[in-house]
CSV table of C-alpha atoms in Angstrom, one decimal:
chain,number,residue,atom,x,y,z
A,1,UNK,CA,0.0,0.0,0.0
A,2,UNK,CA,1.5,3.3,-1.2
A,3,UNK,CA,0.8,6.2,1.9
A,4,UNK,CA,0.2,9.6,3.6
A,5,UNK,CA,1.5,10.1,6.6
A,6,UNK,CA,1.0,12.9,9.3
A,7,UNK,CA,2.9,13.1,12.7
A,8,UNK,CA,2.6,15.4,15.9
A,9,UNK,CA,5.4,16.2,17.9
A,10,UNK,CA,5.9,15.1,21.8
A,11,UNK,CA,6.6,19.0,22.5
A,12,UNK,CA,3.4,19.7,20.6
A,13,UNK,CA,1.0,17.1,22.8
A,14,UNK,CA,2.8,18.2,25.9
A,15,UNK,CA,2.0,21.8,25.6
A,16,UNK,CA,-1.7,21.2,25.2
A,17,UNK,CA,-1.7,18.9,28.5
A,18,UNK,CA,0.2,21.9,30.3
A,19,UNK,CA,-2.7,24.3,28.8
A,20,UNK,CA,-5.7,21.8,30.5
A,21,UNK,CA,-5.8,22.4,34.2
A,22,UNK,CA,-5.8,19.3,36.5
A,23,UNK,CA,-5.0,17.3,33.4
A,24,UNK,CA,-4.4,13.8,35.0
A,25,UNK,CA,-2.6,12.3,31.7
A,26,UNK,CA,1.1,12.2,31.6
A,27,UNK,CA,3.8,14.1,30.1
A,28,UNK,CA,5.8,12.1,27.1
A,29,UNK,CA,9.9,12.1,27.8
A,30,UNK,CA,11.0,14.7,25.4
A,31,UNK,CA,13.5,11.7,23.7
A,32,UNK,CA,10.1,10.1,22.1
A,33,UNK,CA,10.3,13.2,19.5
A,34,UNK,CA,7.3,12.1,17.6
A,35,UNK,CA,3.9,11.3,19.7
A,36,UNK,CA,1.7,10.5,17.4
A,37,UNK,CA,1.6,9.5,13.6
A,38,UNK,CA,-1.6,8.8,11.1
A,39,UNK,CA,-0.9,6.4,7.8
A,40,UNK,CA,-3.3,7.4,5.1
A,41,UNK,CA,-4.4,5.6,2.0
A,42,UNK,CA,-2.3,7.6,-0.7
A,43,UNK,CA,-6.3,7.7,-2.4
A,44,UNK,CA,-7.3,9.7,0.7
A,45,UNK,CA,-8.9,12.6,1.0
A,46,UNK,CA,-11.7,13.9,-2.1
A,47,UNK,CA,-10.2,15.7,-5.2
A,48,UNK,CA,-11.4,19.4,-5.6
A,49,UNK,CA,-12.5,20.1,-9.2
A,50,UNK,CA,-10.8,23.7,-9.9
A,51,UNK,CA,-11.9,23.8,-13.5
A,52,UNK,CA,-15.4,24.2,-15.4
A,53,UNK,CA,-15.7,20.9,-16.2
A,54,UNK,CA,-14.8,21.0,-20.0
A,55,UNK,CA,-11.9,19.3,-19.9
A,56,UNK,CA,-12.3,16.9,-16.6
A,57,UNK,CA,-9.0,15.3,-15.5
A,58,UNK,CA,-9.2,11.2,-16.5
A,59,UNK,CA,-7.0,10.0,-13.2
A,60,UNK,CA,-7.1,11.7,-10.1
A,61,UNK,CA,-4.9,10.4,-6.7
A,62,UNK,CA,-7.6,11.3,-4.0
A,63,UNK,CA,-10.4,9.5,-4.6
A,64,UNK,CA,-12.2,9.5,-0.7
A,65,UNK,CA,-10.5,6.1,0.8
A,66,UNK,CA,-10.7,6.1,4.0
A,67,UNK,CA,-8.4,3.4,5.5
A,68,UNK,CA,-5.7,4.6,7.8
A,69,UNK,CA,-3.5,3.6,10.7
A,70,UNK,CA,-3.0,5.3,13.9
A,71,UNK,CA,-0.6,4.9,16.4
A,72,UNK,CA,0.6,6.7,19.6
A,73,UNK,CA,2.7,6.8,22.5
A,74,UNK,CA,0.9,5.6,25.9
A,75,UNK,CA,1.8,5.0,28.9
A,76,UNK,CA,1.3,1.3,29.8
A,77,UNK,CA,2.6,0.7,33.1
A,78,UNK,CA,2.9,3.8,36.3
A,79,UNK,CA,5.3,2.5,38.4
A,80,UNK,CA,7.9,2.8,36.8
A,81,UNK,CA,6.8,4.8,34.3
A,82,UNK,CA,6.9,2.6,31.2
A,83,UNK,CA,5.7,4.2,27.5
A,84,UNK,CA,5.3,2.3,24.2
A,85,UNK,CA,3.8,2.7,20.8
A,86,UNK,CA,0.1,1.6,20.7
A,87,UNK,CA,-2.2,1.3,17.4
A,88,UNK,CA,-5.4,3.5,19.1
A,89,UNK,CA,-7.5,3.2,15.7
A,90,UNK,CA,-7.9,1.2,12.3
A,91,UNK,CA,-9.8,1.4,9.2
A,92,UNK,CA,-8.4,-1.5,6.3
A,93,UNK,CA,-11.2,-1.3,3.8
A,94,UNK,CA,-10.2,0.1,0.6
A,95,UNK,CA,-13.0,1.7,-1.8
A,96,UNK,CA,-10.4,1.3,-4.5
A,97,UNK,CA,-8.6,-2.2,-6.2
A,98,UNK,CA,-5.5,-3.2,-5.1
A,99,UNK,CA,-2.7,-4.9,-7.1
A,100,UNK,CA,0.6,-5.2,-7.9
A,101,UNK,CA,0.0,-3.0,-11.2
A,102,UNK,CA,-1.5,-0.5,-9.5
A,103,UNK,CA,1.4,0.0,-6.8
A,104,UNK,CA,3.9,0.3,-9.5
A,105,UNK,CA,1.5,2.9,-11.1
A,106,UNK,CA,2.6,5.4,-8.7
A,107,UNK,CA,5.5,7.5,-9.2
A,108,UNK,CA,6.8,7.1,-5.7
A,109,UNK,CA,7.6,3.2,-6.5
A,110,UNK,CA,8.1,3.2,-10.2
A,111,UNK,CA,11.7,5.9,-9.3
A,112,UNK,CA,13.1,4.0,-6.3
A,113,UNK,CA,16.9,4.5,-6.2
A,114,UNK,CA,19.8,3.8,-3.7
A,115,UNK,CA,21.7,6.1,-2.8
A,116,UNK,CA,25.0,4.9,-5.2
A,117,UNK,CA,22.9,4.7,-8.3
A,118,UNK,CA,21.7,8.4,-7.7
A,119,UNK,CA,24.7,9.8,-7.3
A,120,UNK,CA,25.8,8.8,-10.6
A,121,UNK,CA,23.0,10.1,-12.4
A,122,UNK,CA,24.3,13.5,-10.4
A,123,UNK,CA,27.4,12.7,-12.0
A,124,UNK,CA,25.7,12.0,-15.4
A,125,UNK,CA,23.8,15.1,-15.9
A,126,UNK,CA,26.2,17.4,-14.7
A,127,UNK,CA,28.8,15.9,-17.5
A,128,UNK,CA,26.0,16.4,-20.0
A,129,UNK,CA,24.2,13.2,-20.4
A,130,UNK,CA,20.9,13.4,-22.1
A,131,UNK,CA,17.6,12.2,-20.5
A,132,UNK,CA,17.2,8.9,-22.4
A,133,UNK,CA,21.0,8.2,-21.6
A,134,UNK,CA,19.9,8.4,-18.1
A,135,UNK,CA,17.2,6.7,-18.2
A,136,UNK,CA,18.9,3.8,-19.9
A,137,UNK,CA,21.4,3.6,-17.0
A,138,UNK,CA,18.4,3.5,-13.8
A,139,UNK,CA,16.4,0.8,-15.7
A,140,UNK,CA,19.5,-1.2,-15.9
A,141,UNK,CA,20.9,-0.7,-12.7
A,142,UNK,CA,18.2,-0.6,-10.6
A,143,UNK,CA,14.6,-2.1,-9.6
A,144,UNK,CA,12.8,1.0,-11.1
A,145,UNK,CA,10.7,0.9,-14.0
A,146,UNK,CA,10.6,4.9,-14.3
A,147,UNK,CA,9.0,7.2,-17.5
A,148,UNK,CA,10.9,9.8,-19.4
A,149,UNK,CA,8.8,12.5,-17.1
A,150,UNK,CA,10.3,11.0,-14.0
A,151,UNK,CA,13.6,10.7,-15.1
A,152,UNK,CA,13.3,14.7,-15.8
A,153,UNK,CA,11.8,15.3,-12.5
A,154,UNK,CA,14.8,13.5,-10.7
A,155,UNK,CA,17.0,15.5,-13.2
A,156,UNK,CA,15.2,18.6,-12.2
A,157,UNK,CA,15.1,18.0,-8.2
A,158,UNK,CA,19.1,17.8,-8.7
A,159,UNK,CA,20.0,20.4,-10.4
A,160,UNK,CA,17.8,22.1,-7.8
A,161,UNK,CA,20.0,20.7,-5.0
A,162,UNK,CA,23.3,21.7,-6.9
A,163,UNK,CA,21.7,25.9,-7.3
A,164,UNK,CA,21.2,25.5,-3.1
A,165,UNK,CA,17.3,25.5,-3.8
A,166,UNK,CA,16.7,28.6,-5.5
A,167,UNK,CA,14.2,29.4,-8.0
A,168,UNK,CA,14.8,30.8,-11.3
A,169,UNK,CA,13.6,33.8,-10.5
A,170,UNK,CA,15.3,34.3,-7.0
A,171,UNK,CA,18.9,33.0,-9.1
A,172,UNK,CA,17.5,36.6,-11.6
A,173,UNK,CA,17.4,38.3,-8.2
A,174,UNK,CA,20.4,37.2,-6.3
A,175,UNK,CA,22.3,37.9,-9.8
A,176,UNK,CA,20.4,42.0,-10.4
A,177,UNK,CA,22.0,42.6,-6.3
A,178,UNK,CA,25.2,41.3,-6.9
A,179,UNK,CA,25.8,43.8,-10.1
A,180,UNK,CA,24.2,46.5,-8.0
A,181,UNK,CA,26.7,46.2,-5.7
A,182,UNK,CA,29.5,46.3,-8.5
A,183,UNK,CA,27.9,49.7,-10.0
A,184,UNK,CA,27.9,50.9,-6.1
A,185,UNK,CA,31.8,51.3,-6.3
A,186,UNK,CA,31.6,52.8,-10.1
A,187,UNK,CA,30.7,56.1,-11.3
A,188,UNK,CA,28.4,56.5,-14.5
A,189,UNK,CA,29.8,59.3,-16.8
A,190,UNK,CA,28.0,60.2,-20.2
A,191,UNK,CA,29.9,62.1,-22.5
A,192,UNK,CA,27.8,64.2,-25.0
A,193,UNK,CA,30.1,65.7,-28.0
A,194,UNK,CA,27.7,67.8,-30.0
A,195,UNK,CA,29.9,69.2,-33.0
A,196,UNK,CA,30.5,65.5,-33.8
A,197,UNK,CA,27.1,63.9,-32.2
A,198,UNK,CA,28.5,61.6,-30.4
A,199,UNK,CA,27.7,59.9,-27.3
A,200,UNK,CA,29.7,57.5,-24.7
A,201,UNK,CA,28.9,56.2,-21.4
A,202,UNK,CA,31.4,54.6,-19.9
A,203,UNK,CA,31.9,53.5,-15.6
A,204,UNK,CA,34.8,55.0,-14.3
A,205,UNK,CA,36.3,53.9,-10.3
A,206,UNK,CA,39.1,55.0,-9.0
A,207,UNK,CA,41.5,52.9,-10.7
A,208,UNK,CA,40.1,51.8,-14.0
A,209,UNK,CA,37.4,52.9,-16.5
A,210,UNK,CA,35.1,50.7,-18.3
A,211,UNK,CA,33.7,51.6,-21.5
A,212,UNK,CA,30.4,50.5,-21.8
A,213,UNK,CA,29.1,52.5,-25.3
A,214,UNK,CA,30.0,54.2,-27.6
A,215,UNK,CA,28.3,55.7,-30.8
A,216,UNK,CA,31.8,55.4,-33.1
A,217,UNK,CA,32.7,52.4,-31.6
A,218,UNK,CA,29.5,50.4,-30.3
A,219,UNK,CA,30.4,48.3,-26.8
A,220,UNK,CA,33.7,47.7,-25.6
């Protein structure tokens, strides 16, 4: 069963029993981290239709299953304190089929690299390798059975990475400060020659002068 999975923190649950006066339940050792944690059906939850309708989408992931899996930490013996995990509530009917086509439908399982066979492919792309090279070498090194679209998504995710997570458009950003703060330690002259009509703009700092354009000459 491909899953959702939602968590709340010990420091979370802890804070609401210190909220509730005369609260009689105990407080979770910090160490636990996680209190408690919720496995969905990945088909969970209903889809919400944003379109008119024209062009409805064929295959949807939510599709109203309602099978989960909780678990949480509680106390199961007071003296000495003694905690362990505990499944508090199950639901194990699915309103969907199950199969082992349909668990290799999902994109999750069909790109499911170790950590070896990754790094290669960070290796590839960053040499220049084209997508159906890279492709070639996960199907034949690996368990995966990945598309051309997920082999450009895992392209994509890594070349992410390798930028440090920035957008295009914060990368346009980042770049328009850093030649601000060039200009800040040049000054802008225009020089206007009327009896010859001719213009140059040039930046000029205290040790060098870059010529920028030029009507006689063009750039420089």
């Amino acid at each position: 069963m491909s899953y959702r999975c939602s968590t709340k923190s010990v420091a979370e649950r802890n804070k609401q029993i210190d909220s509730v006066k005369k609260s009689s339940s105990e407080i979770v050792p910090p160490d636990w981290g996680t209190y408690a944690k919720t496995i969905i059906c990945t088909h969970g939850f209903k889809h919400r239709y944003r379109g008119k309708g024209k062009r409805p989408r064929q295959e949807v992931r939510p599709m109203g299953c309602m099978t989960q899996i909780n678990v949480c930490v509680q106390l199961v013996s007071e003296q000495p304190s003694k905690f362990a995990v505990c499944v508090s509530k199950t639901a194990l009917t699915h309103n969907h089929k199950l199969g082992l086509r349909s668990y290799k439908h999902y994109a999750a399982n069909r790109m499911s690299v170790n950590g070896e066979v990754l790094e290669t492919v960070d290796s590839l792309w960053k040499a220049g390798a084209k997508t159906k090279s890279i492709l070639k070498f996960i199907v034949e090194n690996s368990d995966s059975n990945p598309t051309p679209q997920d082999a450009q998504n895992l392209i994509r995710n890594l070349k992410k990475r390798a930028q440090g997570g920035m957008t295009r458009s914060h990368r346009i950003k980042s770049g328009c400060w850093t030649f601000a703060r060039f200009l800040a330690t040049w000054v802008v002259y225009l020089w206007t020659r009327p009896t010859k009509r001719e213009s140059q703009l040039a930046l000029r700092s205290k040790q060098n002068t870059l010529w920028i354009y030029s009507t006689d000459s063009q750039w420089r």
